[in-house]
Tab-separated table of C-alpha atoms and ligand atoms in Angstrom:
chain	number	residue	atom	x	y	z
A	16	ASP	CA	-20.960	52.491	24.888
A	17	PHE	CA	-17.449	53.612	23.936
A	18	SER	CA	-18.157	53.839	20.223
A	19	VAL	CA	-17.727	57.355	18.883
A	20	THR	CA	-17.578	58.615	15.328
A	21	LEU	CA	-15.418	61.606	14.626
A	22	PRO	CA	-16.262	63.337	11.356
A	23	VAL	CA	-12.685	64.333	10.557
A	24	LYS	CA	-11.400	62.861	7.303
A	25	SER	CA	-8.162	64.671	6.602
A	26	ASN	CA	-4.647	63.232	6.630
A	27	ASP	CA	-3.204	66.005	8.743
A	28	GLU	CA	-2.412	65.725	12.460
A	29	ILE	CA	-6.021	66.178	13.525
A	30	GLY	CA	-7.015	63.459	11.060
A	31	GLU	CA	-4.389	61.092	12.514
A	32	LEU	CA	-5.496	61.942	16.037
A	33	SER	CA	-9.105	61.179	15.224
A	34	LYS	CA	-8.061	57.794	13.811
A	35	SER	CA	-6.148	57.006	17.019
A	36	ILE	CA	-9.127	57.950	19.148
A	37	GLN	CA	-11.358	55.782	17.010
A	38	THR	CA	-8.988	52.802	17.441
A	39	LEU	CA	-8.855	53.398	21.185
A	40	ALA	CA	-12.644	53.517	21.376
A	41	ASN	CA	-12.883	50.228	19.461
A	42	ASP	CA	-10.336	48.616	21.800
A	43	LEU	CA	-12.199	49.819	24.880
A	44	SER	CA	-15.487	48.559	23.558
A	45	TYR	CA	-13.889	45.169	22.813
A	46	LEU	CA	-12.380	44.989	26.314
A	47	LYS	CA	-15.709	45.847	27.888
A	48	LYS	CA	-17.405	43.051	25.940
A	49	GLU	CA	-14.646	40.599	26.927
A	50	ARG	CA	-14.925	41.543	30.588
A	51	ASN	CA	-18.696	41.112	30.538
A	52	GLU	CA	-18.403	37.691	28.903
A	53	PHE	CA	-15.792	36.640	31.453
A	54	LEU	CA	-17.980	37.747	34.363
A	55	ALA	CA	-20.998	35.973	32.885
A	56	SER	CA	-19.005	32.731	32.585
A	57	ILE	CA	-17.709	33.009	36.144
A	58	SER	CA	-21.210	33.584	37.514
A	59	HIS	CA	-22.352	30.532	35.624
A	60	GLU	CA	-19.440	28.460	36.988
A	61	LEU	CA	-20.245	29.497	40.539
A	62	ARG	CA	-23.955	28.865	40.154
A	63	THR	CA	-23.577	25.120	39.507
A	64	PRO	CA	-21.713	24.158	42.707
A	65	LEU	CA	-23.746	26.605	44.769
A	66	THR	CA	-26.983	25.054	43.520
A	67	TYR	CA	-25.722	21.652	44.693
A	68	ILE	CA	-24.561	23.016	48.032
A	69	LYS	CA	-27.890	24.721	48.718
A	70	GLY	CA	-29.952	21.769	47.516
A	71	TYR	CA	-28.068	19.131	49.499
A	72	ALA	CA	-27.919	21.340	52.588
A	73	ASP	CA	-31.735	21.546	52.428
A	74	ILE	CA	-32.085	17.765	52.128
A	75	GLY	CA	-29.403	17.176	54.770
A	76	ARG	CA	-31.436	19.069	57.376
A	77	ARG	CA	-34.317	16.587	57.246
A	78	LYS	CA	-34.784	14.806	60.575
A	79	THR	CA	-35.687	11.467	58.989
A	80	LEU	CA	-32.312	10.910	57.320
A	81	SER	CA	-30.123	7.993	58.309
A	82	GLU	CA	-26.557	8.719	59.388
A	83	GLU	CA	-25.326	7.190	56.132
A	84	GLU	CA	-27.558	9.394	53.980
A	85	ARG	CA	-26.510	12.489	55.887
A	86	MET	CA	-22.827	11.594	55.361
A	87	HIS	CA	-23.497	11.177	51.638
A	88	TYR	CA	-25.018	14.661	51.356
A	89	LEU	CA	-22.285	16.223	53.475
A	90	THR	CA	-19.649	14.654	51.220
A	91	ILE	CA	-21.225	16.220	48.147
A	92	ILE	CA	-21.438	19.584	49.893
A	93	HIS	CA	-17.782	19.285	50.821
A	94	GLU	CA	-16.725	18.405	47.249
A	95	GLU	CA	-18.711	21.249	45.749
A	96	SER	CA	-17.259	23.712	48.269
A	97	GLU	CA	-13.822	22.521	47.142
A	98	HIS	CA	-14.779	23.435	43.575
A	99	VAL	CA	-15.790	26.924	44.585
A	100	HIS	CA	-12.594	27.280	46.576
A	101	GLN	CA	-10.484	26.137	43.612
A	102	LEU	CA	-12.244	28.510	41.230
A	103	LEU	CA	-11.727	31.474	43.547
A	104	GLN	CA	-8.070	30.578	43.987
A	105	GLU	CA	-7.508	30.391	40.224
A	106	LEU	CA	-9.361	33.666	39.672
A	107	PHE	CA	-7.272	35.358	42.335
A	108	GLU	CA	-4.125	34.058	40.642
A	109	LEU	CA	-5.256	35.447	37.263
A	110	ALA	CA	-6.245	38.785	38.796
A	111	LYS	CA	-2.780	39.127	40.331
A	112	MET	CA	-1.214	38.344	36.965
A	113	ASP	CA	-3.369	40.918	35.187
A	114	GLU	CA	-2.347	43.578	37.695
A	115	ASN	CA	1.304	42.499	37.465
A	116	MET	CA	1.086	41.955	41.187
A	117	PHE	CA	2.793	38.631	41.185
A	118	THR	CA	6.532	38.327	41.218
A	119	ILE	CA	8.802	35.737	39.747
A	120	GLN	CA	11.897	35.166	41.827
A	121	LYS	CA	14.222	33.255	39.606
A	122	GLN	CA	17.210	31.307	40.737
A	123	SER	CA	19.522	28.847	39.021
A	124	VAL	CA	18.445	25.288	39.560
A	125	ARG	CA	19.703	22.008	38.222
A	126	VAL	CA	16.771	20.856	36.151
A	127	ASN	CA	17.539	17.189	36.844
A	128	ASP	CA	17.323	17.528	40.652
A	129	PHE	CA	14.411	19.878	40.406
A	130	VAL	CA	12.225	17.691	38.197
A	131	SER	CA	13.217	14.542	40.138
A	132	THR	CA	11.923	16.077	43.366
A	133	ILE	CA	8.579	16.897	41.757
A	134	TYR	CA	8.485	13.432	40.206
A	135	ASP	CA	8.983	11.797	43.635
A	136	LYS	CA	6.051	13.745	45.031
A	137	ALA	CA	3.723	13.148	42.100
A	138	ARG	CA	4.575	9.473	41.578
A	139	HIS	CA	2.683	8.423	44.703
A	140	VAL	CA	-0.423	10.320	43.634
A	141	PHE	CA	-0.321	8.537	40.278
A	142	LEU	CA	0.203	5.126	41.905
A	143	ALA	CA	-2.610	5.696	44.392
A	144	GLN	CA	-4.963	6.280	41.465
A	145	GLY	CA	-3.804	3.241	39.498
A	146	HIS	CA	-1.537	5.147	37.084
A	147	GLN	CA	2.157	5.188	36.408
A	148	LEU	CA	4.548	8.106	36.156
A	149	GLU	CA	7.988	7.773	34.566
A	150	LEU	CA	10.887	10.215	34.405
A	151	TYR	CA	13.534	10.380	31.696
A	152	CYS	CA	16.243	12.943	32.223
A	153	ARG	CA	18.898	12.901	29.514
A	154	GLY	CA	21.525	15.111	31.114
A	155	ASP	CA	22.197	17.656	33.779
A	156	TRP	CA	21.546	21.266	32.883
A	157	THR	CA	20.847	24.512	34.639
A	158	VAL	CA	17.789	26.701	34.159
A	159	GLU	CA	16.618	29.939	35.771
A	160	VAL	CA	13.231	29.448	37.366
A	161	ASP	CA	11.137	30.484	40.319
A	162	PRO	CA	11.062	27.053	41.990
A	163	ARG	CA	7.622	27.445	43.570
A	164	ARG	CA	6.013	28.763	40.395
A	165	PHE	CA	7.724	26.231	38.187
A	166	GLU	CA	6.616	23.371	40.376
A	167	GLN	CA	3.070	24.723	40.081
A	168	ILE	CA	3.377	24.601	36.256
A	169	ILE	CA	4.522	20.987	36.184
A	170	LEU	CA	2.061	19.794	38.838
A	171	ASN	CA	-0.779	21.411	36.922
A	172	LEU	CA	0.185	19.581	33.714
A	173	LEU	CA	0.564	16.312	35.624
A	174	ASP	CA	-2.813	16.861	37.244
A	175	ASN	CA	-4.380	17.220	33.780
A	176	ALA	CA	-2.593	14.079	32.562
A	177	LEU	CA	-4.233	12.211	35.458
A	178	LYS	CA	-7.654	13.780	35.000
A	179	TYR	CA	-7.893	13.050	31.294
A	180	SER	CA	-6.483	9.487	31.270
A	181	ALA	CA	-8.226	6.179	31.812
A	182	GLU	CA	-6.936	3.880	34.548
A	183	HIS	CA	-3.544	2.102	34.230
A	184	SER	CA	-2.160	4.750	31.917
A	185	VAL	CA	1.501	5.744	31.818
A	186	THR	CA	2.571	9.395	31.860
A	187	LYS	CA	6.160	10.289	30.975
A	188	ILE	CA	8.167	13.319	31.994
A	189	ASN	CA	11.014	13.911	29.617
A	190	VAL	CA	13.863	16.400	30.070
A	191	GLU	CA	16.239	16.980	27.175
A	192	LYS	CA	18.342	19.611	25.476
A	193	GLN	CA	17.787	20.930	21.977
A	194	ASN	CA	20.327	23.523	20.779
A	195	ASP	CA	20.402	26.043	23.653
A	196	ASP	CA	16.971	25.127	24.899
A	197	ILE	CA	15.941	22.800	27.705
A	198	LEU	CA	12.749	20.952	26.865
A	199	ILE	CA	10.543	19.539	29.593
A	200	SER	CA	7.660	17.521	28.238
A	201	ILE	CA	4.764	15.737	29.869
A	202	LYS	CA	3.278	13.070	27.679
A	203	ASP	CA	0.170	11.142	28.611
A	204	GLU	CA	-1.798	8.268	27.136
A	205	GLY	CA	-5.118	9.933	27.813
A	206	GLN	CA	-8.155	10.753	25.761
A	207	GLY	CA	-6.362	13.368	23.640
A	208	ILE	CA	-7.708	16.701	22.417
A	209	PRO	CA	-9.609	17.125	19.138
A	210	SER	CA	-7.514	19.122	16.640
A	211	GLU	CA	-10.226	21.794	16.299
A	212	ASP	CA	-9.988	22.497	20.054
A	213	LEU	CA	-6.187	22.567	20.267
A	214	PRO	CA	-5.746	26.277	19.343
A	215	TYR	CA	-8.025	27.313	22.208
A	216	ILE	CA	-7.005	25.195	25.182
A	217	PHE	CA	-4.757	27.936	26.642
A	218	THR	CA	-7.658	30.395	26.553
A	219	ARG	CA	-9.317	31.279	29.850
A	220	LEU	CA	-12.366	29.169	30.661
A	221	TYR	CA	-12.014	27.025	27.534
A	222	ARG	CA	-12.881	23.345	27.990
A	223	VAL	CA	-13.178	20.670	25.366
A	224	ASP	CA	-16.063	19.049	27.222
A	225	LYS	CA	-18.410	21.969	27.828
A	226	SER	CA	-20.442	20.135	30.444
A	227	ARG	CA	-18.244	20.150	33.502
A	228	SER	CA	-18.240	16.583	34.647
A	229	ARG	CA	-18.548	16.007	38.373
A	230	LEU	CA	-15.592	13.640	38.140
A	231	THR	CA	-13.065	15.894	36.453
A	232	GLY	CA	-14.529	19.222	37.474
A	233	GLY	CA	-12.059	21.701	35.984
A	234	PHE	CA	-12.944	25.278	35.138
A	235	GLY	CA	-10.757	25.683	32.078
A	236	LEU	CA	-8.468	28.157	33.841
A	237	GLY	CA	-5.520	25.872	34.641
A	238	LEU	CA	-3.774	25.943	31.266
A	239	SER	CA	-4.195	29.707	30.854
A	240	ILE	CA	-2.430	30.154	34.196
A	241	VAL	CA	0.263	27.660	33.154
A	242	LYS	CA	0.881	29.532	29.893
A	243	GLU	CA	1.190	32.916	31.612
A	244	LEU	CA	3.556	31.453	34.211
A	245	VAL	CA	5.749	29.843	31.533
A	246	GLU	CA	5.871	33.129	29.603
A	247	ALA	CA	6.783	34.984	32.790
A	248	HIS	CA	9.863	32.703	32.777
A	249	ASN	CA	10.567	33.802	29.161
A	250	GLY	CA	9.692	30.295	28.067
A	251	THR	CA	7.143	28.855	25.682
A	252	ILE	CA	4.667	26.019	25.944
A	253	SER	CA	3.320	23.975	23.065
A	254	VAL	CA	1.002	21.022	22.744
A	255	GLU	CA	0.615	18.051	20.446
A	256	SER	CA	-2.288	15.702	20.766
A	257	GLN	CA	-4.003	12.860	19.050
A	258	LEU	CA	-7.543	11.904	19.904
A	259	GLY	CA	-7.660	8.556	21.688
A	260	THR	CA	-3.858	8.279	21.836
A	261	GLY	CA	-2.637	10.998	24.139
A	262	THR	CA	-1.331	14.491	24.658
A	263	CYS	CA	2.138	15.951	25.022
A	264	PHE	CA	2.837	19.393	26.495
A	265	THR	CA	6.349	20.747	25.959
A	266	ILE	CA	7.895	23.618	27.899
A	267	ARG	CA	10.931	25.228	26.331
A	268	LEU	CA	13.355	27.270	28.455
A	269	LYS	CA	16.748	28.759	27.713
A	270	GLU	CA	19.628	26.907	29.320
A	271	SER	CA	21.387	29.047	31.917
A	272	PHE	CA	25.187	29.227	32.108
A	273	ASP	CA	25.329	31.483	35.122
A	274	GLU	CA	27.071	29.201	37.614
A	275	ASP	CA	27.739	32.025	40.109
A	276	SER	CA	24.193	32.386	41.349
A	277	PHE	CA	23.938	28.705	42.137
A	278	THR	CA	21.828	27.788	45.112
A	279	HIS	CA	22.158	24.321	46.493
B	26	ADP	P1	-9.555	22.217	33.284
B	26	ADP	O1	-9.584	22.845	34.621
B	26	ADP	O2	-10.897	22.080	32.645
B	26	ADP	O3	-8.753	20.965	33.231
B	26	ADP	P2	-7.410	23.457	31.745
B	26	ADP	O4	-7.235	24.899	31.406
B	26	ADP	O5	-6.374	22.803	32.579
B	26	ADP	O6	-8.852	23.340	32.384
B	26	ADP	O7	-7.553	22.646	30.390
B	26	ADP	C1	-8.439	23.121	29.374
B	26	ADP	C2	-9.057	21.945	28.632
B	26	ADP	O8	-8.058	21.287	27.849
B	26	ADP	C3	-9.620	20.865	29.556
B	26	ADP	O9	-10.945	21.138	29.906
B	26	ADP	C4	-9.500	19.624	28.698
B	26	ADP	O10	-10.608	19.540	27.844
B	26	ADP	C5	-8.270	19.889	27.835
B	26	ADP	N1	-7.054	19.217	28.378
B	26	ADP	C6	-6.088	19.766	29.129
B	26	ADP	N2	-5.111	18.887	29.403
B	26	ADP	C7	-5.467	17.727	28.797
B	26	ADP	C8	-4.869	16.423	28.689
B	26	ADP	N3	-3.685	16.150	29.270
B	26	ADP	N4	-5.535	15.494	27.966
B	26	ADP	C9	-6.716	15.768	27.373
B	26	ADP	N5	-7.322	16.968	27.442
B	26	ADP	C10	-6.713	17.939	28.129
């Protein structure tokens, strides 16, 4: 336990020092508690898919199974392994961020071209799943982003739009300028987020639906990674949502006027 009580009550330098040490001890104790809670949640998250993998591997070894049954069990094992893989990848990403071991290599990009390219990629995924994706770009501006990281941000938000929308929904990407800011928003017609959950959705491991559904299967890490990536670009991300109507995430970046560093 980091908690210590120093019996110094004066206002002189020693008194101030003892207050600082007390604050530090409180901070450390808080961090320790947070770390323990995080580790407990991760262990829990790993236990679920691993229980499936072990259980279905046991059943899959039975000699009496038909080929079809064996395929069924192998498919579940494969899907659950994917979950574990995804979780480990997201954790690794967060760990790198915490250690400041990840770098952002910004370059000037034309936001119109950039978002259009991502849109072209994502559109097919939406169509294949019976959804629609639309792009509205109201101008041609320049922003400073790390293209790989920024694509990851947008794809993650689009992935959520897909995951949390019923079939035949329409998701819209909107790029516009407001004062000196470029706004990129992703608006879906999905299930929406209850207002009491909204303040927490960027928190690590937070999920509105606490029981991870085998269909959606997220770990509640995606948006916390998105937020840290946006902030590493000196941008902000905000969300508006209405239950049953849809959700809109808006990324706000400063427009760049540095034409010299243009990369085509
Ligand atoms: P997950 O991996 O669970 O999707 P995220 O960090 O990406 O985790 O999102 C956190 C939670 O916020 C999700 O579990 C979901 O409840 C909610 N959420 C995120 N995006 C949307 C969306 N577009 N529509 C409805 N709910 C969303």
